[in-house]
């Protein structure tokens, strides 16, 4: 099975969900890193998005997979983050936040490998009128 040049890292444990799109992670050897979710902006509905992120973290006993794509100005790792759900299906944190209308897609300095899937997830939220896309909020940008 051929993979893109960026391979999935080993599993990390989530130590803390800092905000709606930032987490502190720890590897089994004790190394820690701060990770910011790439490709999204979840600041508009911050507390709801943070709660959703916490519930996603809990789906696999705080164990997550990380696809790093870069670093930000604060030295945090910019990454796609996911967990394995039922039947080993991957659950993307970014896609789940976008589908719930708790985040918007955002182009950053680095592009996420699954940016197209993120845009499709946002379209679903817009069509469903959920979260930031609920009635009366379409004009916010």
Coordinates of C-alpha atoms in Angstrom, one line a residue:
X1 CA 0.0 0.0 0.0
X2 CA 1.7 3.2 -1.1
X3 CA 1.4 6.2 1.1
X4 CA 2.1 9.9 0.5
X5 CA 5.6 11.2 1.4
X6 CA 4.3 12.2 4.9
X7 CA 3.6 9.0 6.8
X8 CA 1.4 8.5 9.9
X9 CA 3.4 8.9 13.0
X10 CA 3.1 6.5 15.9
X11 CA 0.2 7.0 18.3
X12 CA 0.3 9.9 20.7
X13 CA -1.6 10.3 23.9
X14 CA -3.5 13.6 24.4
X15 CA -2.5 15.2 27.6
X16 CA -4.7 18.3 27.3
X17 CA -7.1 19.9 24.9
X18 CA -5.9 23.5 25.1
X19 CA -8.5 25.2 23.0
X20 CA -10.8 24.4 20.0
X21 CA -7.9 23.5 17.7
X22 CA -4.8 23.0 19.9
X23 CA -3.7 20.0 22.0
X24 CA -0.7 18.9 24.0
X25 CA 0.4 15.4 23.1
X26 CA 2.8 12.9 24.7
X27 CA 4.6 9.9 23.1
X28 CA 5.2 6.7 25.1
X29 CA 8.9 7.8 25.7
X30 CA 7.6 11.0 27.4
X31 CA 8.3 13.5 24.6
X32 CA 5.6 16.1 24.4
X33 CA 4.5 18.5 21.7
X34 CA 1.8 21.0 21.1
X35 CA -0.2 20.4 18.0
X36 CA -2.5 22.8 16.2
X37 CA -5.1 21.4 13.8
X38 CA -4.3 22.5 10.2
X39 CA -6.7 23.7 7.6
X40 CA -9.4 25.0 10.0
X41 CA -10.4 27.9 12.2
X42 CA -12.5 26.9 15.1
X43 CA -12.4 30.2 17.1
X44 CA -15.9 31.4 16.3
X45 CA -17.7 28.7 18.4
X46 CA -14.7 28.1 20.7
X47 CA -16.2 26.4 23.7
X48 CA -18.6 24.2 21.7
X49 CA -15.7 23.3 19.3
X50 CA -13.4 22.5 22.3
X51 CA -16.1 20.2 23.8
X52 CA -16.4 18.4 20.5
X53 CA -12.6 18.0 20.3
X54 CA -12.6 16.6 23.8
X55 CA -15.3 14.1 22.9
X56 CA -13.3 13.0 19.8
X57 CA -10.2 12.6 21.8
X58 CA -12.1 10.3 24.2
X59 CA -13.3 7.9 21.4
X60 CA -10.0 6.0 21.5
X61 CA -8.8 6.4 25.1
X62 CA -7.0 9.6 24.3
X63 CA -4.8 7.9 21.7
X64 CA -4.5 9.8 18.4
X65 CA -2.6 9.6 15.1
X66 CA -0.8 12.6 13.8
X67 CA 0.2 13.7 10.3
X68 CA 2.6 16.6 10.7
X69 CA 2.6 19.2 7.9
X70 CA 4.7 22.0 9.4
X71 CA 5.3 24.4 12.3
X72 CA 3.7 27.6 13.3
X73 CA 5.3 30.8 14.6
X74 CA 4.9 29.6 18.2
X75 CA 6.8 26.4 17.4
X76 CA 3.7 24.2 17.6
X77 CA 3.4 21.3 15.1
X78 CA 0.7 21.9 12.5
X79 CA -0.9 18.6 11.8
X80 CA -3.9 16.6 10.8
X81 CA -5.1 14.6 13.8
X82 CA -7.3 11.5 13.8
X83 CA -8.4 8.5 15.8
X84 CA -9.4 5.0 14.9
X85 CA -13.2 4.6 15.4
X86 CA -15.3 1.5 15.1
X87 CA -13.9 -1.1 12.6
X88 CA -10.6 0.7 12.3
X89 CA -12.2 3.6 10.3
X90 CA -10.2 6.8 10.7
X91 CA -12.1 9.7 12.2
X92 CA -10.5 13.1 11.3
X93 CA -10.8 15.7 14.0
X94 CA -10.9 18.5 11.3
X95 CA -13.6 16.8 9.3
X96 CA -15.8 16.2 12.4
X97 CA -15.5 19.8 13.5
X98 CA -16.3 21.1 10.0
X99 CA -19.3 18.7 9.5
X100 CA -20.7 19.9 12.8
X101 CA -20.3 23.6 11.8
X102 CA -17.9 24.2 14.6
X103 CA -15.1 25.3 12.4
X104 CA -14.5 26.8 9.0
X105 CA -11.8 25.8 6.5
X106 CA -8.8 28.1 6.5
X107 CA -5.9 28.2 4.2
X108 CA -2.6 28.4 6.1
X109 CA 1.0 28.5 5.2
X110 CA 1.0 24.8 4.8
X111 CA -1.7 22.7 3.0
X112 CA -3.2 19.7 4.7
X113 CA -3.1 16.5 2.8
X114 CA -6.9 16.1 3.1
X115 CA -7.9 19.7 2.4
X116 CA -10.5 18.6 -0.3
X117 CA -12.2 16.4 2.3
X118 CA -12.3 19.3 4.7
X119 CA -14.0 21.5 2.1
X120 CA -16.5 18.8 1.4
X121 CA -17.2 18.5 5.1
X122 CA -17.8 22.2 5.3
X123 CA -20.2 22.0 2.4
X124 CA -22.2 19.4 4.3
X125 CA -22.4 21.8 7.3
X126 CA -23.5 24.7 5.1
X127 CA -26.2 22.5 3.5
X128 CA -27.4 21.3 6.9
X129 CA -27.4 24.9 8.4
X130 CA -25.5 23.8 11.5
X131 CA -23.1 25.7 13.8
X132 CA -21.6 28.8 12.3
X133 CA -23.8 28.1 9.2
X134 CA -27.1 28.2 11.1
X135 CA -29.7 30.8 10.0
X136 CA -28.5 34.4 10.2
X137 CA -24.8 33.5 10.4
X138 CA -24.1 32.9 6.7
X139 CA -22.8 36.5 6.2
X140 CA -20.1 36.1 8.9
X141 CA -16.6 35.8 7.5

